[in-house]
mmCIF file of C-alpha atoms and ligand atoms in Angstrom:
data_model
loop_
_atom_site.group_PDB
_atom_site.id
_atom_site.type_symbol
_atom_site.label_atom_id
_atom_site.label_comp_id
_atom_site.label_asym_id
_atom_site.label_seq_id
_atom_site.Cartn_x
_atom_site.Cartn_y
_atom_site.Cartn_z
ATOM 1 C CA MET A 1 8.515 -4.405 10.388
ATOM 2 C CA LYS A 2 6.567 -5.830 7.461
ATOM 3 C CA LEU A 3 3.319 -4.241 6.299
ATOM 4 C CA ALA A 4 0.760 -5.547 3.811
ATOM 5 C CA VAL A 5 -1.567 -2.926 2.326
ATOM 6 C CA TYR A 6 -4.750 -4.450 0.915
ATOM 7 C CA GLY A 7 -7.936 -3.115 -0.660
ATOM 8 C CA LYS A 8 -10.286 -3.313 -3.607
ATOM 9 C CA GLY A 9 -8.846 -2.554 -7.058
ATOM 10 C CA GLY A 10 -8.581 1.173 -7.820
ATOM 11 C CA ILE A 11 -9.314 2.229 -4.240
ATOM 12 C CA GLY A 12 -5.944 3.982 -3.816
ATOM 13 C CA LYS A 13 -3.642 1.287 -2.356
ATOM 14 C CA SER A 14 -0.616 2.255 -4.428
ATOM 15 C CA THR A 15 -1.120 5.975 -3.877
ATOM 16 C CA THR A 16 -1.454 5.381 -0.152
ATOM 17 C CA SER A 17 1.462 2.900 -0.082
ATOM 18 C CA CYS A 18 3.890 5.232 -1.880
ATOM 19 C CA ASN A 19 3.067 8.161 0.382
ATOM 20 C CA ILE A 20 3.281 6.035 3.548
ATOM 21 C CA SER A 21 6.634 4.633 2.356
ATOM 22 C CA ILE A 22 8.016 8.151 1.936
ATOM 23 C CA ALA A 23 6.547 9.213 5.265
ATOM 24 C CA LEU A 24 8.337 6.270 6.946
ATOM 25 C CA ALA A 25 11.573 7.127 5.107
ATOM 26 C CA THR A 26 11.163 10.740 6.272
ATOM 27 C CA ARG A 27 11.159 9.340 9.808
ATOM 28 C CA GLY A 28 14.586 7.804 9.131
ATOM 29 C CA LYS A 29 13.556 4.260 8.194
ATOM 30 C CA LYS A 30 15.067 2.203 5.382
ATOM 31 C CA VAL A 31 12.032 1.245 3.326
ATOM 32 C CA LEU A 32 11.353 -1.246 0.530
ATOM 33 C CA GLN A 33 7.999 -1.186 -1.249
ATOM 34 C CA ILE A 34 7.018 -4.356 -3.114
ATOM 35 C CA GLY A 35 4.175 -4.084 -5.611
ATOM 36 C CA CYS A 36 2.294 -7.400 -5.595
ATOM 37 C CA ASP A 37 -0.480 -6.378 -7.977
ATOM 38 C CA PRO A 38 -0.315 -7.787 -11.523
ATOM 39 C CA LYS A 39 -1.004 -4.144 -12.582
ATOM 40 C CA HIS A 40 2.689 -3.599 -11.574
ATOM 41 C CA ASP A 41 2.363 0.189 -11.208
ATOM 42 C CA SER A 42 2.649 0.235 -7.416
ATOM 43 C CA THR A 43 5.952 2.094 -7.383
ATOM 44 C CA PHE A 44 5.325 4.258 -10.484
ATOM 45 C CA THR A 45 5.019 7.528 -8.564
ATOM 46 C CA LEU A 46 8.210 6.716 -6.597
ATOM 47 C CA THR A 47 10.439 5.985 -9.597
ATOM 48 C CA GLY A 48 8.571 7.869 -12.353
ATOM 49 C CA PHE A 49 8.531 4.820 -14.647
ATOM 50 C CA LEU A 50 7.317 1.222 -14.790
ATOM 51 C CA ILE A 51 10.248 -0.818 -13.464
ATOM 52 C CA PRO A 52 10.882 -4.379 -14.742
ATOM 53 C CA THR A 53 9.047 -7.001 -12.707
ATOM 54 C CA ILE A 54 10.699 -9.817 -10.790
ATOM 55 C CA ILE A 55 8.768 -12.406 -12.724
ATOM 56 C CA ASP A 56 9.794 -10.943 -16.125
ATOM 57 C CA THR A 57 13.433 -10.714 -14.996
ATOM 58 C CA LEU A 58 13.382 -14.282 -13.696
ATOM 59 C CA SER A 59 11.859 -15.678 -16.866
ATOM 60 C CA ALA A 60 14.330 -13.707 -19.041
ATOM 61 C CA LYS A 61 17.133 -15.469 -17.113
ATOM 62 C CA ASP A 62 15.464 -18.893 -17.217
ATOM 63 C CA TYR A 63 14.979 -18.764 -13.457
ATOM 64 C CA HIS A 64 18.742 -18.792 -12.819
ATOM 65 C CA TYR A 65 18.709 -16.832 -9.580
ATOM 66 C CA GLU A 66 22.506 -16.683 -9.558
ATOM 67 C CA ASP A 67 22.445 -14.563 -12.751
ATOM 68 C CA ILE A 68 20.362 -11.814 -11.183
ATOM 69 C CA TRP A 69 21.879 -8.811 -9.383
ATOM 70 C CA PRO A 70 20.093 -6.543 -6.921
ATOM 71 C CA GLU A 71 20.235 -3.650 -9.434
ATOM 72 C CA ASP A 72 18.271 -5.791 -11.946
ATOM 73 C CA VAL A 73 15.211 -5.812 -9.713
ATOM 74 C CA ILE A 74 15.587 -3.200 -6.925
ATOM 75 C CA TYR A 75 15.210 0.409 -8.077
ATOM 76 C CA GLY A 76 15.826 3.524 -6.022
ATOM 77 C CA GLY A 77 12.748 5.728 -5.686
ATOM 78 C CA TYR A 78 11.966 9.177 -4.357
ATOM 79 C CA GLY A 79 12.927 9.894 -0.741
ATOM 80 C CA GLY A 80 15.331 6.926 -0.639
ATOM 81 C CA VAL A 81 12.520 4.358 -0.849
ATOM 82 C CA ASP A 82 13.635 1.199 -2.672
ATOM 83 C CA CYS A 83 11.153 -0.327 -5.096
ATOM 84 C CA VAL A 84 10.358 -3.808 -6.404
ATOM 85 C CA GLU A 85 7.500 -4.952 -8.626
ATOM 86 C CA ALA A 86 6.676 -8.649 -8.263
ATOM 87 C CA GLY A 87 4.569 -8.698 -11.438
ATOM 88 C CA GLY A 88 1.695 -11.020 -12.160
ATOM 89 C CA PRO A 89 1.177 -14.646 -13.094
ATOM 90 C CA PRO A 90 0.267 -15.293 -16.741
ATOM 91 C CA ALA A 91 -3.349 -14.117 -17.213
ATOM 92 C CA GLY A 92 -5.786 -16.960 -16.689
ATOM 93 C CA ALA A 93 -3.036 -19.269 -15.478
ATOM 94 C CA GLY A 94 -0.550 -19.434 -12.638
ATOM 95 C CA CYS A 95 -0.957 -18.050 -9.155
ATOM 96 C CA GLY A 96 -0.318 -14.667 -7.526
ATOM 97 C CA GLY A 97 0.951 -16.460 -4.417
ATOM 98 C CA TYR A 98 3.655 -18.195 -6.455
ATOM 99 C CA VAL A 99 4.817 -14.810 -7.769
ATOM 100 C CA VAL A 100 5.050 -13.363 -4.264
ATOM 101 C CA GLY A 101 6.869 -16.491 -3.055
ATOM 102 C CA GLU A 102 9.424 -16.199 -5.880
ATOM 103 C CA THR A 103 9.891 -12.511 -5.115
ATOM 104 C CA VAL A 104 10.641 -13.120 -1.445
ATOM 105 C CA LYS A 105 12.908 -16.064 -2.345
ATOM 106 C CA LEU A 106 14.907 -13.926 -4.776
ATOM 107 C CA LEU A 107 15.203 -11.020 -2.319
ATOM 108 C CA LYS A 108 16.511 -13.479 0.288
ATOM 109 C CA GLU A 109 19.050 -14.864 -2.229
ATOM 110 C CA LEU A 110 20.183 -11.290 -2.865
ATOM 111 C CA ASN A 111 20.519 -10.725 0.902
ATOM 112 C CA ALA A 112 18.038 -7.890 0.554
ATOM 113 C CA PHE A 113 15.023 -9.217 2.449
ATOM 114 C CA PHE A 114 16.407 -8.571 5.927
ATOM 115 C CA GLU A 115 18.178 -5.329 4.958
ATOM 116 C CA TYR A 116 15.207 -3.058 5.520
ATOM 117 C CA ASP A 117 13.549 -1.536 8.596
ATOM 118 C CA ILE A 118 10.236 -1.620 6.756
ATOM 119 C CA ILE A 119 8.997 -3.758 3.876
ATOM 120 C CA LEU A 120 5.609 -2.706 2.532
ATOM 121 C CA PHE A 121 3.699 -5.126 0.287
ATOM 122 C CA ASP A 122 1.069 -3.401 -1.878
ATOM 123 C CA VAL A 123 -1.509 -6.094 -2.671
ATOM 124 C CA LEU A 124 -4.877 -6.148 -4.387
ATOM 125 C CA GLY A 125 -7.725 -7.483 -2.301
ATOM 126 C CA ASP A 126 -10.806 -8.049 -4.430
ATOM 127 C CA VAL A 127 -10.464 -11.801 -4.180
ATOM 128 C CA VAL A 128 -7.972 -12.734 -1.433
ATOM 129 C CA CYS A 129 -7.706 -16.357 -2.459
ATOM 130 C CA GLY A 130 -4.828 -18.323 -0.934
ATOM 131 C CA GLY A 131 -2.487 -16.808 -3.530
ATOM 132 C CA PHE A 132 -3.303 -13.185 -2.914
ATOM 133 C CA ALA A 133 -3.243 -13.794 0.837
ATOM 134 C CA ALA A 134 0.404 -14.939 0.510
ATOM 135 C CA PRO A 135 1.957 -11.587 1.576
ATOM 136 C CA LEU A 136 0.143 -11.977 4.899
ATOM 137 C CA ASN A 137 2.509 -14.890 5.606
ATOM 138 C CA TYR A 138 5.366 -12.381 5.847
ATOM 139 C CA ALA A 139 3.547 -9.400 7.394
ATOM 140 C CA ASP A 140 3.403 -8.168 10.977
ATOM 141 C CA TYR A 141 0.525 -5.841 10.139
ATOM 142 C CA CYS A 142 -2.188 -5.672 7.514
ATOM 143 C CA ILE A 143 -3.633 -2.279 6.561
ATOM 144 C CA ILE A 144 -6.865 -2.044 4.557
ATOM 145 C CA VAL A 145 -7.695 0.851 2.237
ATOM 146 C CA THR A 146 -11.403 1.438 1.672
ATOM 147 C CA ASP A 147 -13.860 4.124 0.721
ATOM 148 C CA ASN A 148 -17.268 4.688 2.271
ATOM 149 C CA GLY A 149 -19.046 2.361 -0.177
ATOM 150 C CA PHE A 150 -20.370 -1.173 -0.116
ATOM 151 C CA ASP A 151 -17.931 -2.772 -2.599
ATOM 152 C CA ALA A 152 -14.763 -1.609 -0.871
ATOM 153 C CA LEU A 153 -16.125 -2.513 2.564
ATOM 154 C CA PHE A 154 -17.176 -5.921 1.244
ATOM 155 C CA ALA A 155 -13.568 -6.446 0.066
ATOM 156 C CA ALA A 156 -12.311 -5.102 3.422
ATOM 157 C CA ASN A 157 -14.432 -7.665 5.254
ATOM 158 C CA ARG A 158 -12.961 -10.500 3.163
ATOM 159 C CA ILE A 159 -9.458 -9.213 3.850
ATOM 160 C CA ALA A 160 -10.319 -9.072 7.567
ATOM 161 C CA ALA A 161 -11.376 -12.740 7.313
ATOM 162 C CA SER A 162 -8.019 -13.585 5.690
ATOM 163 C CA VAL A 163 -6.160 -11.820 8.512
ATOM 164 C CA ARG A 164 -8.167 -13.771 11.088
ATOM 165 C CA GLU A 165 -7.326 -16.998 9.270
ATOM 166 C CA LYS A 166 -3.578 -16.250 8.903
ATOM 167 C CA ALA A 167 -3.302 -14.991 12.485
ATOM 168 C CA ARG A 168 -3.964 -18.557 13.643
ATOM 169 C CA THR A 169 -0.485 -19.543 12.481
ATOM 170 C CA HIS A 170 1.366 -16.221 12.064
ATOM 171 C CA PRO A 171 2.053 -13.283 14.415
ATOM 172 C CA LEU A 172 -0.129 -11.086 12.216
ATOM 173 C CA ARG A 173 -2.400 -8.208 13.302
ATOM 174 C CA LEU A 174 -4.723 -5.868 11.487
ATOM 175 C CA ALA A 175 -3.374 -2.350 12.136
ATOM 176 C CA GLY A 176 -6.586 -0.816 10.843
ATOM 177 C CA LEU A 177 -8.506 0.809 8.017
ATOM 178 C CA ILE A 178 -7.534 3.832 5.977
ATOM 179 C CA GLY A 179 -10.507 5.606 4.444
ATOM 180 C CA ASN A 180 -9.583 7.059 1.057
ATOM 181 C CA ARG A 181 -11.262 9.322 -1.503
ATOM 182 C CA THR A 182 -14.241 9.978 0.714
ATOM 183 C CA SER A 183 -15.497 12.933 2.705
ATOM 184 C CA LYS A 184 -18.198 10.791 4.313
ATOM 185 C CA ARG A 185 -17.419 7.985 6.744
ATOM 186 C CA ASP A 186 -20.818 6.862 8.030
ATOM 187 C CA LEU A 187 -20.607 3.363 6.495
ATOM 188 C CA ILE A 188 -16.975 2.970 7.579
ATOM 189 C CA ASP A 189 -18.039 3.867 11.129
ATOM 190 C CA LYS A 190 -20.979 1.451 10.971
ATOM 191 C CA TYR A 191 -18.634 -1.302 9.807
ATOM 192 C CA VAL A 192 -15.994 -0.769 12.523
ATOM 193 C CA GLU A 193 -18.709 -0.644 15.151
ATOM 194 C CA ALA A 194 -19.858 -4.116 14.050
ATOM 195 C CA CYS A 195 -16.359 -5.438 13.367
ATOM 196 C CA PRO A 196 -14.059 -3.510 15.720
ATOM 197 C CA MET A 197 -10.779 -2.297 14.260
ATOM 198 C CA PRO A 198 -8.906 1.029 14.330
ATOM 199 C CA VAL A 199 -9.437 3.683 11.650
ATOM 200 C CA LEU A 200 -5.959 5.126 11.079
ATOM 201 C CA GLU A 201 -7.012 8.034 8.837
ATOM 202 C CA VAL A 202 -9.748 9.115 6.437
ATOM 203 C CA LEU A 203 -8.566 11.051 3.386
ATOM 204 C CA PRO A 204 -10.971 12.953 1.160
ATOM 205 C CA LEU A 205 -10.884 13.006 -2.626
ATOM 206 C CA ILE A 206 -7.994 15.375 -3.273
ATOM 207 C CA GLU A 207 -7.405 16.857 -6.712
ATOM 208 C CA GLU A 208 -3.646 17.236 -6.001
ATOM 209 C CA ILE A 209 -3.363 13.458 -5.484
ATOM 210 C CA ARG A 210 -5.025 12.776 -8.826
ATOM 211 C CA ILE A 211 -2.681 15.272 -10.515
ATOM 212 C CA SER A 212 0.383 13.804 -8.766
ATOM 213 C CA ARG A 213 -0.435 10.363 -10.246
ATOM 214 C CA VAL A 214 -0.739 11.827 -13.736
ATOM 215 C CA LYS A 215 2.651 13.514 -13.274
ATOM 216 C CA GLY A 216 4.203 10.243 -12.016
ATOM 217 C CA LYS A 217 5.176 11.788 -8.673
ATOM 218 C CA THR A 218 4.071 11.448 -5.081
ATOM 219 C CA LEU A 219 2.584 14.342 -3.195
ATOM 220 C CA PHE A 220 5.788 14.689 -1.159
ATOM 221 C CA GLU A 221 7.820 15.237 -4.335
ATOM 222 C CA MET A 222 5.240 17.635 -5.796
ATOM 223 C CA ASN A 223 5.470 19.607 -2.564
ATOM 224 C CA GLU A 224 9.262 19.762 -2.657
ATOM 225 C CA ARG A 225 9.163 20.951 -6.273
ATOM 226 C CA SER A 226 6.664 23.688 -5.629
ATOM 227 C CA GLU A 227 8.786 24.785 -2.641
ATOM 228 C CA LEU A 228 11.802 25.069 -4.963
ATOM 229 C CA GLU A 229 9.736 27.015 -7.485
ATOM 230 C CA SER A 230 8.298 29.321 -4.859
ATOM 231 C CA SER A 231 11.789 30.089 -3.516
ATOM 232 C CA SER A 232 12.859 31.137 -7.022
ATOM 233 C CA ASN A 233 9.831 33.187 -8.073
ATOM 234 C CA ASN A 234 7.971 33.615 -4.801
ATOM 235 C CA LEU A 235 4.441 33.258 -6.139
ATOM 236 C CA SER A 236 1.670 33.407 -3.577
ATOM 237 C CA GLN A 237 -0.099 30.648 -5.530
ATOM 238 C CA ASN A 238 2.812 28.286 -4.811
ATOM 239 C CA PHE A 239 2.631 29.274 -1.155
ATOM 240 C CA SER A 240 -0.999 28.212 -0.878
ATOM 241 C CA THR A 241 -0.277 25.010 -2.853
ATOM 242 C CA ASN A 242 2.438 24.191 -0.331
ATOM 243 C CA ILE A 243 0.140 24.730 2.619
ATOM 244 C CA GLN A 244 -2.457 22.467 1.008
ATOM 245 C CA ASN A 245 0.160 19.793 0.158
ATOM 246 C CA ASP A 246 1.722 20.016 3.643
ATOM 247 C CA TYR A 247 -1.734 19.411 5.034
ATOM 248 C CA ILE A 248 -2.213 16.303 2.859
ATOM 249 C CA CYS A 249 1.303 14.972 3.614
ATOM 250 C CA SER A 250 0.485 15.291 7.321
ATOM 251 C CA PHE A 251 -2.192 12.585 6.889
ATOM 252 C CA TYR A 252 0.479 10.146 5.694
ATOM 253 C CA LEU A 253 2.998 11.209 8.348
ATOM 254 C CA ASN A 254 0.314 10.600 10.958
ATOM 255 C CA ILE A 255 -0.271 7.057 9.619
ATOM 256 C CA ALA A 256 3.509 6.417 9.609
ATOM 257 C CA ASP A 257 3.833 7.641 13.203
ATOM 258 C CA GLN A 258 0.993 5.388 14.346
ATOM 259 C CA LEU A 259 2.691 2.379 12.694
ATOM 260 C CA LEU A 260 6.067 3.215 14.221
ATOM 261 C CA THR A 261 4.578 2.933 17.712
ATOM 262 C CA HIS A 262 4.008 -0.779 16.933
ATOM 263 C CA PRO A 263 0.278 -0.591 17.644
ATOM 264 C CA GLU A 264 -1.444 -3.515 19.246
ATOM 265 C CA GLY A 265 -3.761 -3.939 16.238
ATOM 266 C CA VAL A 266 -6.557 -6.501 16.243
ATOM 267 C CA ILE A 267 -7.383 -10.001 15.110
ATOM 268 C CA PRO A 268 -10.701 -9.133 13.487
ATOM 269 C CA ARG A 269 -13.887 -11.156 13.576
ATOM 270 C CA GLU A 270 -15.358 -10.553 10.152
ATOM 271 C CA LEU A 271 -19.087 -10.273 9.512
ATOM 272 C CA SER A 272 -21.026 -12.870 7.568
ATOM 273 C CA ASP A 273 -22.090 -11.690 4.089
ATOM 274 C CA LYS A 274 -25.699 -11.541 5.315
ATOM 275 C CA GLU A 275 -24.740 -9.360 8.304
ATOM 276 C CA LEU A 276 -22.740 -7.068 6.022
ATOM 277 C CA PHE A 277 -25.576 -6.678 3.498
ATOM 278 C CA THR A 278 -28.020 -5.882 6.299
ATOM 279 C CA LEU A 279 -25.622 -3.461 7.990
ATOM 280 C CA LEU A 280 -24.763 -1.464 4.889
ATOM 281 C CA SER A 281 -28.102 -1.369 3.076
ATOM 282 C CA ASP A 282 -30.686 1.376 3.624
ATOM 283 C CA PHE A 283 -33.651 -0.914 4.088
HETATM 284 P P1 LIG B 1 -5.007 0.940 -6.491
HETATM 285 O O1 LIG B 1 -3.552 0.793 -6.240
HETATM 286 O O2 LIG B 1 -5.843 0.581 -5.306
HETATM 287 O O3 LIG B 1 -5.473 0.215 -7.725
HETATM 288 P P2 LIG B 1 -4.323 3.680 -7.117
HETATM 289 O O4 LIG B 1 -3.502 4.077 -5.940
HETATM 290 O O5 LIG B 1 -3.616 3.375 -8.386
HETATM 291 O O6 LIG B 1 -5.316 2.495 -6.744
HETATM 292 O O7 LIG B 1 -5.379 4.860 -7.325
HETATM 293 C C1 LIG B 1 -6.316 4.845 -8.384
HETATM 294 C C2 LIG B 1 -6.510 6.279 -8.867
HETATM 295 O O8 LIG B 1 -7.125 7.058 -7.841
HETATM 296 C C3 LIG B 1 -5.202 6.987 -9.213
HETATM 297 O O9 LIG B 1 -5.381 7.751 -10.370
HETATM 298 C C4 LIG B 1 -4.949 7.901 -8.014
HETATM 299 O O10 LIG B 1 -4.239 9.058 -8.356
HETATM 300 C C5 LIG B 1 -6.360 8.236 -7.566
HETATM 301 N N1 LIG B 1 -6.441 8.515 -6.113
HETATM 302 C C6 LIG B 1 -6.066 7.718 -5.095
HETATM 303 N N2 LIG B 1 -6.331 8.292 -3.902
HETATM 304 C C7 LIG B 1 -6.875 9.502 -4.171
HETATM 305 C C8 LIG B 1 -7.386 10.594 -3.373
HETATM 306 N N3 LIG B 1 -7.380 10.540 -2.027
HETATM 307 N N4 LIG B 1 -7.867 11.684 -4.036
HETATM 308 C C9 LIG B 1 -7.903 11.736 -5.380
HETATM 309 N N5 LIG B 1 -7.456 10.766 -6.189
HETATM 310 C C10 LIG B 1 -6.948 9.644 -5.600
HETATM 311 MG MG1 LIG B 2 -2.139 -0.354 -7.250
#
């Protein structure tokens, strides 16, 4: 199963992607996460460092695919999740779609593309031009990360339009929205009422998630570490941290379990910009 996680820049796509990847691996799946954001930090909390990008590796080898080995571009991450960073096109030139195309081509050459139960593409979605829509060509499901604000829902609506467009020629469905970093969901609910699609989860702003990013670890790894520490010095503080982290991990496990049931998903009918402005404004 191939998943494409989209959303506005900074909304929490990579955080959500990494934790979903581990949740799917926890359920026994062989998972590859491919960062398709020029920011190339998608897999940072899985590996703990910025891995070399496909595009940098390819250009260092003059695009001689035969000189590249799987270990040059595929890095093992936490929980057994394999990690790839596509990288970005040269700033102001080139095309994100080309980069994704080269990445998939190389993974096929390396016999890696069909090796996995799950491939998760982590893609930015502010623009969703033809290039940034490219991962949708490979995906069975699109997942959109949003908060409860206008900008992220505006991006979500454009991504929904891209899914509708691609679904004309590909067996692609929108699995649904994930609300992130928000305790309120009134605008999300208004949006899905007007443009029906499932809401898979809504996660609040969680200090532990912010800290886990700073430490270069996912929440699952932070949880395992504090479990190890609490077994050695048995602090009640660690115990309550674990309960809190278990609670947060359960959000991601719930999303993974929903995806593993191969949900029907939807082909969305996006709103016009005018409809969206009217729907989400107070006046
Ligand atoms: P994106 O991949 O969409 O650009 P990131 O996943 O890198 O966004 O997240 C941006 C920042 O927000 C990171 O510092 C991350 O730790 C933080 N973050 C993401 N989700 C949450 C959350 N639910 N609670 C608190 N901080 C979060
Ligand atoms: Mg990211």
